[in-house]
mmCIF file of C-alpha atoms in Angstrom:
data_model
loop_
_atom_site.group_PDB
_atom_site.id
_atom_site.type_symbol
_atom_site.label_atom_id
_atom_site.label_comp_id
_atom_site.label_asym_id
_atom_site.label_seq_id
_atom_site.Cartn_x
_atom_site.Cartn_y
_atom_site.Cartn_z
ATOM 1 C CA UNK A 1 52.728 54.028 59.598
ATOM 2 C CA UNK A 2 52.715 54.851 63.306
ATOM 3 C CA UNK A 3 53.235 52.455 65.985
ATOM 4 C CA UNK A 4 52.439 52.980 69.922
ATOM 5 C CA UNK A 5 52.476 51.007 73.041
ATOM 6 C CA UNK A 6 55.419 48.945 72.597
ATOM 7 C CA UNK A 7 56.203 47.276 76.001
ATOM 8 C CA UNK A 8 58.642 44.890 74.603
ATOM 9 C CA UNK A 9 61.686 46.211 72.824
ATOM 10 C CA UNK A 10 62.533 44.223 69.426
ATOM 11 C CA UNK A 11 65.501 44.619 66.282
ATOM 12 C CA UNK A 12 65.047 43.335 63.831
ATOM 13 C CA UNK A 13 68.234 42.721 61.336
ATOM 14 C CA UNK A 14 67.939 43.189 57.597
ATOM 15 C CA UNK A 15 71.516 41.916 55.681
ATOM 16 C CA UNK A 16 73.119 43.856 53.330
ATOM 17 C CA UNK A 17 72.365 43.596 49.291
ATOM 18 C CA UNK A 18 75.486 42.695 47.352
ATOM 19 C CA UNK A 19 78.653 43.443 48.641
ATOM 20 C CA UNK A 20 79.205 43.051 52.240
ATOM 21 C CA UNK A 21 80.751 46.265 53.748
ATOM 22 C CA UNK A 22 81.086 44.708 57.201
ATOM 23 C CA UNK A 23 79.629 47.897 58.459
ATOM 24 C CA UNK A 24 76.435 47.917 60.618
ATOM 25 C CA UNK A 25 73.926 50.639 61.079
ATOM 26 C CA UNK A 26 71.191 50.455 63.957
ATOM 27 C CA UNK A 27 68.251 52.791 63.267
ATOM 28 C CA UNK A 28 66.107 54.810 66.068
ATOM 29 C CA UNK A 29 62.502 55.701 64.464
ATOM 30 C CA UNK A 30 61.425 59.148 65.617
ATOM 31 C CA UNK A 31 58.169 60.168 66.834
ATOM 32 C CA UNK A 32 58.642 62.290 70.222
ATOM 33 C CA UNK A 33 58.619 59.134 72.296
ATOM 34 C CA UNK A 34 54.915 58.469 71.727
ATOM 35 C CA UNK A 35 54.933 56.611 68.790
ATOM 36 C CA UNK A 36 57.344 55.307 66.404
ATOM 37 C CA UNK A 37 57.566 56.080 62.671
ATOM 38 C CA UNK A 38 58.364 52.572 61.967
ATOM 39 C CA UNK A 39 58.098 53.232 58.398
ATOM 40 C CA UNK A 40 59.583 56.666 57.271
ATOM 41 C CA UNK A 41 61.962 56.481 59.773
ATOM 42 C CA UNK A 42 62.329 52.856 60.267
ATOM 43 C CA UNK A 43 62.080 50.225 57.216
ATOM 44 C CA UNK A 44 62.591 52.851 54.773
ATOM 45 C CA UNK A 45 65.458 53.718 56.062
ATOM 46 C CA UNK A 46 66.838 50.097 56.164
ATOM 47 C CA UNK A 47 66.082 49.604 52.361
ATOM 48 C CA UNK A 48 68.406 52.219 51.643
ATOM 49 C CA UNK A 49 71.347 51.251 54.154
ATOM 50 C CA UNK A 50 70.884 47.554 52.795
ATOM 51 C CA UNK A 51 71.422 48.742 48.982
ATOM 52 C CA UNK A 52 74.395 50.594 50.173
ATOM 53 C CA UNK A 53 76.249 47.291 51.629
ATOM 54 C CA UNK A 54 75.581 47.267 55.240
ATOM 55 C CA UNK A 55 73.616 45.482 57.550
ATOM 56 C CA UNK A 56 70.824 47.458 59.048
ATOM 57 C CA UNK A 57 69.668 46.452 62.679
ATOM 58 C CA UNK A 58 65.653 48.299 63.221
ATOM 59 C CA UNK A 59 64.955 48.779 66.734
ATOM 60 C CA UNK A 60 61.844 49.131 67.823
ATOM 61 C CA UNK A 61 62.376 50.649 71.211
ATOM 62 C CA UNK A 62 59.380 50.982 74.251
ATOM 63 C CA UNK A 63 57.078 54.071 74.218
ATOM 64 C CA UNK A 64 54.946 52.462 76.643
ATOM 65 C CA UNK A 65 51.678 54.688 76.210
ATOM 66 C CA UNK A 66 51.171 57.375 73.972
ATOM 67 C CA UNK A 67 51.132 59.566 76.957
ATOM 68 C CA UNK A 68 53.930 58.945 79.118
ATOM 69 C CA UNK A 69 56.467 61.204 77.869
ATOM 70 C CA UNK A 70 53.931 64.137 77.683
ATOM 71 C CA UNK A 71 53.200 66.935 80.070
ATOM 72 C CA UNK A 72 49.774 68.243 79.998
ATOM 73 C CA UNK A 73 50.521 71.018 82.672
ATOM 74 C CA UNK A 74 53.469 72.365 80.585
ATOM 75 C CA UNK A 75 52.023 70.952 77.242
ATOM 76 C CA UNK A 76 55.965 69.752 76.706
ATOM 77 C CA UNK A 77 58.114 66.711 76.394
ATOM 78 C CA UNK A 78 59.188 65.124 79.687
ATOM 79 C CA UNK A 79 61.402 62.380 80.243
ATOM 80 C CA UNK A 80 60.796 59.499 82.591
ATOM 81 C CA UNK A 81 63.236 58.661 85.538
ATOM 82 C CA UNK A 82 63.816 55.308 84.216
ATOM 83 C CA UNK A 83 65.465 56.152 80.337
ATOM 84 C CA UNK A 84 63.605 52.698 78.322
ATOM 85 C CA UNK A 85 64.139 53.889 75.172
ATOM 86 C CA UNK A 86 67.953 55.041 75.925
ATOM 87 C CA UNK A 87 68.035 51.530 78.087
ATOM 88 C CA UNK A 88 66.883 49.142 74.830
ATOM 89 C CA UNK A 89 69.581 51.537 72.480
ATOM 90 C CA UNK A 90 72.413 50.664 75.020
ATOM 91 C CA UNK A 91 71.707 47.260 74.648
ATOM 92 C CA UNK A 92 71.198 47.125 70.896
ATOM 93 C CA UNK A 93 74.429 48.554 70.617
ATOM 94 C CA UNK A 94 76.070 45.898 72.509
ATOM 95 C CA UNK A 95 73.991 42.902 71.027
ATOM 96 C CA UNK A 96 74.925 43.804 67.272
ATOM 97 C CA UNK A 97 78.853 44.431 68.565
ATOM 98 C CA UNK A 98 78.605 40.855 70.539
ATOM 99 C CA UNK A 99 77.508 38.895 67.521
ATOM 100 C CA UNK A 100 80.000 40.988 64.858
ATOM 101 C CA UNK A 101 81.510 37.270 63.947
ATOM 102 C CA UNK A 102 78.401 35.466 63.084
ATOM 103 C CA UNK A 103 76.469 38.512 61.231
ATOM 104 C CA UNK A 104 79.637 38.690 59.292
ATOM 105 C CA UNK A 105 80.371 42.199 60.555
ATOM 106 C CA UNK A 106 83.484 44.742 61.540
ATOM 107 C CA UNK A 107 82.993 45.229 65.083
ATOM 108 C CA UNK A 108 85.142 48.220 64.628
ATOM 109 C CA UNK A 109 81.792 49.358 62.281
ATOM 110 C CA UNK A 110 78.396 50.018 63.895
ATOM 111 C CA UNK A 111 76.712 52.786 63.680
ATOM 112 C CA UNK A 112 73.878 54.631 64.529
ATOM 113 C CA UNK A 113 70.988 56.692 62.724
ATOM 114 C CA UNK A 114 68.127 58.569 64.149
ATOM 115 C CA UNK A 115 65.210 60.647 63.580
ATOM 116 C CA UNK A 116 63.609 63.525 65.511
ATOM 117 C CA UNK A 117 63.567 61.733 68.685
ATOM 118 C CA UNK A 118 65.700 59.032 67.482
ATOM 119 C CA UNK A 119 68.015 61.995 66.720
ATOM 120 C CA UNK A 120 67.766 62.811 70.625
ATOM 121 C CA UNK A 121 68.800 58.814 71.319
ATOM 122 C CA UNK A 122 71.948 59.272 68.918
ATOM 123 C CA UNK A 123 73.558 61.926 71.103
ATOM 124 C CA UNK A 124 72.615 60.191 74.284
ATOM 125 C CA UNK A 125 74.602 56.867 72.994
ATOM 126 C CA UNK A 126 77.491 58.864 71.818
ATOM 127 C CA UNK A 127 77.690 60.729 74.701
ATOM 128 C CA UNK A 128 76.363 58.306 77.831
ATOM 129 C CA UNK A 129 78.663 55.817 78.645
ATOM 130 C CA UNK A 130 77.406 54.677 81.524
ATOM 131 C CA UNK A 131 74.858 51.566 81.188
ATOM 132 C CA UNK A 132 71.251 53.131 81.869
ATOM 133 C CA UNK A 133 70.218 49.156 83.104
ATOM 134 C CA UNK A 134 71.396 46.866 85.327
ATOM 135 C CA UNK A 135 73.964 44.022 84.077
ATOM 136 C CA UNK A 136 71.869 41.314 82.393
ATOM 137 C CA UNK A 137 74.876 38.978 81.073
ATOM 138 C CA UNK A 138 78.195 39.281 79.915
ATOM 139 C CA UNK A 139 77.579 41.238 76.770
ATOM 140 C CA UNK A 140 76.862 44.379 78.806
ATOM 141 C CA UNK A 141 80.911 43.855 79.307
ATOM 142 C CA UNK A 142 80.896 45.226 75.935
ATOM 143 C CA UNK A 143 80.695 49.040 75.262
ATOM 144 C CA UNK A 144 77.479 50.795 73.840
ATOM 145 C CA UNK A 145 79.250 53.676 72.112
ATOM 146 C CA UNK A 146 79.006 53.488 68.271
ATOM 147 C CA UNK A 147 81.576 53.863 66.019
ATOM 148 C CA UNK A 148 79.827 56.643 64.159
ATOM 149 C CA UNK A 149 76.661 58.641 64.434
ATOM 150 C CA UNK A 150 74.146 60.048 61.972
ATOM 151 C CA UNK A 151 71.068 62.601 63.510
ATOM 152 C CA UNK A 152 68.713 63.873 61.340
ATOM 153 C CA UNK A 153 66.304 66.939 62.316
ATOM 154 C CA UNK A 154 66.945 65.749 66.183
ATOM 155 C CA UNK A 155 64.972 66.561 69.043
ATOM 156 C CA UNK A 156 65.054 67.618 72.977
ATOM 157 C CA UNK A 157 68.762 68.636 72.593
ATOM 158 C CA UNK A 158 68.254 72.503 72.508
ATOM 159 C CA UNK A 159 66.738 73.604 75.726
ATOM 160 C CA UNK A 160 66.361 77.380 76.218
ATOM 161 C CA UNK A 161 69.085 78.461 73.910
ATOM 162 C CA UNK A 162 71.662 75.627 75.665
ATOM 163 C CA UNK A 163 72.829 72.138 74.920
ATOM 164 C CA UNK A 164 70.435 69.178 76.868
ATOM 165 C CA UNK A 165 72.401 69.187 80.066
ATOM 166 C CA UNK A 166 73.098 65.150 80.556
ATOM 167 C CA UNK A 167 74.674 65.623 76.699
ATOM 168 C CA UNK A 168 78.198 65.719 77.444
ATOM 169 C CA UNK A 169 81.126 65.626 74.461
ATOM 170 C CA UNK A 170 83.924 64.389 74.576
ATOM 171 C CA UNK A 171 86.686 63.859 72.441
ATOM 172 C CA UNK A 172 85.674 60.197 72.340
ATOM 173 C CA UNK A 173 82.448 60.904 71.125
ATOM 174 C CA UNK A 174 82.283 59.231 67.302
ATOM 175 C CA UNK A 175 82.430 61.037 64.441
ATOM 176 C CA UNK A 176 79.277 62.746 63.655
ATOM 177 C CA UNK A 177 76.547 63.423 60.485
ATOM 178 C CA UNK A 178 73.811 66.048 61.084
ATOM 179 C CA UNK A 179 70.946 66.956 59.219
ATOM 180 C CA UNK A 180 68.169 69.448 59.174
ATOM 181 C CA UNK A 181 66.412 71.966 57.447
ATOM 182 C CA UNK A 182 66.061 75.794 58.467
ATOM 183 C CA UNK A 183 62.457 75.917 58.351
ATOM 184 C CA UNK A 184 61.509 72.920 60.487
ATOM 185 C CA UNK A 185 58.260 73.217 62.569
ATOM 186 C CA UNK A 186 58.791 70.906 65.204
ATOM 187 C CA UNK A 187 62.574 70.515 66.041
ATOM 188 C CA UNK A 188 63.948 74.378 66.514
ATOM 189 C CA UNK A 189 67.690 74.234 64.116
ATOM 190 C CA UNK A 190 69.712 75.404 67.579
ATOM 191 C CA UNK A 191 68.872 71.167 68.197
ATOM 192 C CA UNK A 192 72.000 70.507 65.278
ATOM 193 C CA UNK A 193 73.608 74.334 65.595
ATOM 194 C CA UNK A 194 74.382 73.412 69.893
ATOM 195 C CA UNK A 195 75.286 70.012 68.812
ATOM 196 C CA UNK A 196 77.414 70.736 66.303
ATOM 197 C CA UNK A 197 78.837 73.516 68.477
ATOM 198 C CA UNK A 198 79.674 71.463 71.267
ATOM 199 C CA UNK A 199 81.179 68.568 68.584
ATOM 200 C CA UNK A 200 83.345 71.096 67.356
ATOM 201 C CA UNK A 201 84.298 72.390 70.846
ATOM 202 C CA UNK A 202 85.551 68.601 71.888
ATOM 203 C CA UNK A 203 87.548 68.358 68.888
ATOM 204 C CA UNK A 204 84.845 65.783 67.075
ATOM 205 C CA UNK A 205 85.416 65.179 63.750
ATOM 206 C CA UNK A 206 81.409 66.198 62.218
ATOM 207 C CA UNK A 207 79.922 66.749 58.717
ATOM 208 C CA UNK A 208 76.789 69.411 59.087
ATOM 209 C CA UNK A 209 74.427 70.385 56.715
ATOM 210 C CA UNK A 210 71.847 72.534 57.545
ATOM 211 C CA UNK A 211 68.696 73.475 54.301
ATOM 212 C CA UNK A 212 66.722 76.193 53.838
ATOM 213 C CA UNK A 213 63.427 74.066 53.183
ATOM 214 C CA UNK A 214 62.620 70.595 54.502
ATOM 215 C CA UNK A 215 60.297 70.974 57.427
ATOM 216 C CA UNK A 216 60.384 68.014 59.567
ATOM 217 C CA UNK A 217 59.747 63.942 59.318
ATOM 218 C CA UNK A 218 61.304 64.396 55.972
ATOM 219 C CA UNK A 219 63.327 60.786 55.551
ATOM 220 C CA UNK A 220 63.824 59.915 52.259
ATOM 221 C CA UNK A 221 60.802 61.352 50.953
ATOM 222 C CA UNK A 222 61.220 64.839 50.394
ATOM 223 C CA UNK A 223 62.063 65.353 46.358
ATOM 224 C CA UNK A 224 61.129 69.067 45.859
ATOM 225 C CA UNK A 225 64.406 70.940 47.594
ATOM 226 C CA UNK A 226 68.227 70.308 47.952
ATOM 227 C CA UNK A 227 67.493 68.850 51.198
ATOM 228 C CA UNK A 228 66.505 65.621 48.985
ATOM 229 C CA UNK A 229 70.234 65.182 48.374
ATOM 230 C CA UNK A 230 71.379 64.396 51.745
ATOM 231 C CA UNK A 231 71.479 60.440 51.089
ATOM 232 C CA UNK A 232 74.504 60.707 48.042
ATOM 233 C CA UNK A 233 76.133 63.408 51.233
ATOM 234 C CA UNK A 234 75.745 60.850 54.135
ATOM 235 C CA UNK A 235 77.249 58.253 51.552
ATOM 236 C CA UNK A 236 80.461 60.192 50.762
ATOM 237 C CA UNK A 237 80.467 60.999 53.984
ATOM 238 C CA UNK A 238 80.723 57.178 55.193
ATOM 239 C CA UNK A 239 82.992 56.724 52.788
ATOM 240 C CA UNK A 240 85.790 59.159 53.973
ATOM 241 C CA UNK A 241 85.726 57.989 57.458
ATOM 242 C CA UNK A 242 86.079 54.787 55.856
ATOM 243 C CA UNK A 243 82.788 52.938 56.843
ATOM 244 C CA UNK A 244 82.198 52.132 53.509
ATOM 245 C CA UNK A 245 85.678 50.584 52.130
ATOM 246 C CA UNK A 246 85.789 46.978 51.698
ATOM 247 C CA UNK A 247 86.031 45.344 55.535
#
């Protein structure tokens, strides 16, 4: 399921089954700023982070008009002067950190996980320090970096042959999970290969893995090639950079 014309940013919080990791995981749909893949990218998505112990925060961020972001001139992606979807990620970043205590979390733990697009969003939080809106109260005091960051099949970062240029890494970028397959039709593989590049570079501790098959808008439904395995590998992952230990 597809949703468009969302105006008014929303998350929505889904609590962890079982044991309570303390760790938090906010999740970016993809769907080239037009729409949002609420569903394969979004609740799906949640089910899974839920089962593994942590909280899962959806945001449904604004991609006001199915147009907006879309050149017809240049048939390409553009992005508008006033960042709303990177604006509504800053602040879900700092809304999940501000009420750590009373959703019982580690504020030391949230994450982030996108898609495609959503992918895009990851490495602009990880990287963009700078608050993209004006103050609104004092829990835009807090800081809208995540602890750790997971992109799968992202978009918009590889532009001819070079890394986006407002991506800039750092050595306090987080720690880093990337994902995509060879073959994808949508999202070129230099999108991960420059990322990971320019992780490396800074000195960022990252875990890439890059499939032969997969395509694109994948999630958590692809069961015919390896890619399919990349759940069990983001879970070990999280578990050696100790997301997933007890508090």
């Amino acid at each position: 399921m597809q949703i468009n014309n969302v105006s008014n940013p929303t998350m929505t919080v889904y609590p962890p089954k079982g044991l309570n990791t303390g760790a938090a995981v906010i999740v970016f749909p993809g769907g080239g700023f037009r729409v949002l893949a609420i569903d394969l990218e979004g609740t799906e998505i949640c089910d899974w982070l839920t089962s593994q112990g942590m909280t899962c925060v959806l945001l449904k961020y604004r991609v006001p008009g199915g147009n907006d972001y879309f050149d017809e001139k240049c048939r390409c992606r553009i992005f508008p002067k006033i960042p709303l979807a990177l604006q509504d990620a800053q602040r879900t970043i700092k809304l999940v950190r501000s009420k750590a205590r009373e959703m019982n979390l580690n504020p030391r733990k949230i994450g982030v996980i996108g898609f495609s697009a959503g992918g895009y969003l990851v490495a602009q939080v990880s990287n963009i320090v700078s608050s993209a809106y004006a103050t609104v109260d004092p829990v835009d005091e807090l800081s809208s970096r995540p602890d750790f960051a997971i992109a799968l099949y992202p978009g918009h970062l590889c532009r001819s042959g070079a890394l986006e240029s407002s991506i800039h890494v750092t050595k306090e970028t987080p720690p880093t999970f990337l994902v995509q397959a060879w073959d994808d039709p949508v999202d070129p593989i230099c999108n991960s290969t420059l990322y990971a590049r320019a992780l490396n570079e800074a000195g960022v501790p990252a875990e890439v893995h890059l499939f032969a098959k997969g395509g694109h808008a994948f999630g958590l439904r692809e069961k015919d090639h390896p890619i399919a395995a990349w759940p069990s590998l983001l879970k070990s992952w999280l578990k050696e950079i100790g997301v997933l230990s007890m508090r």
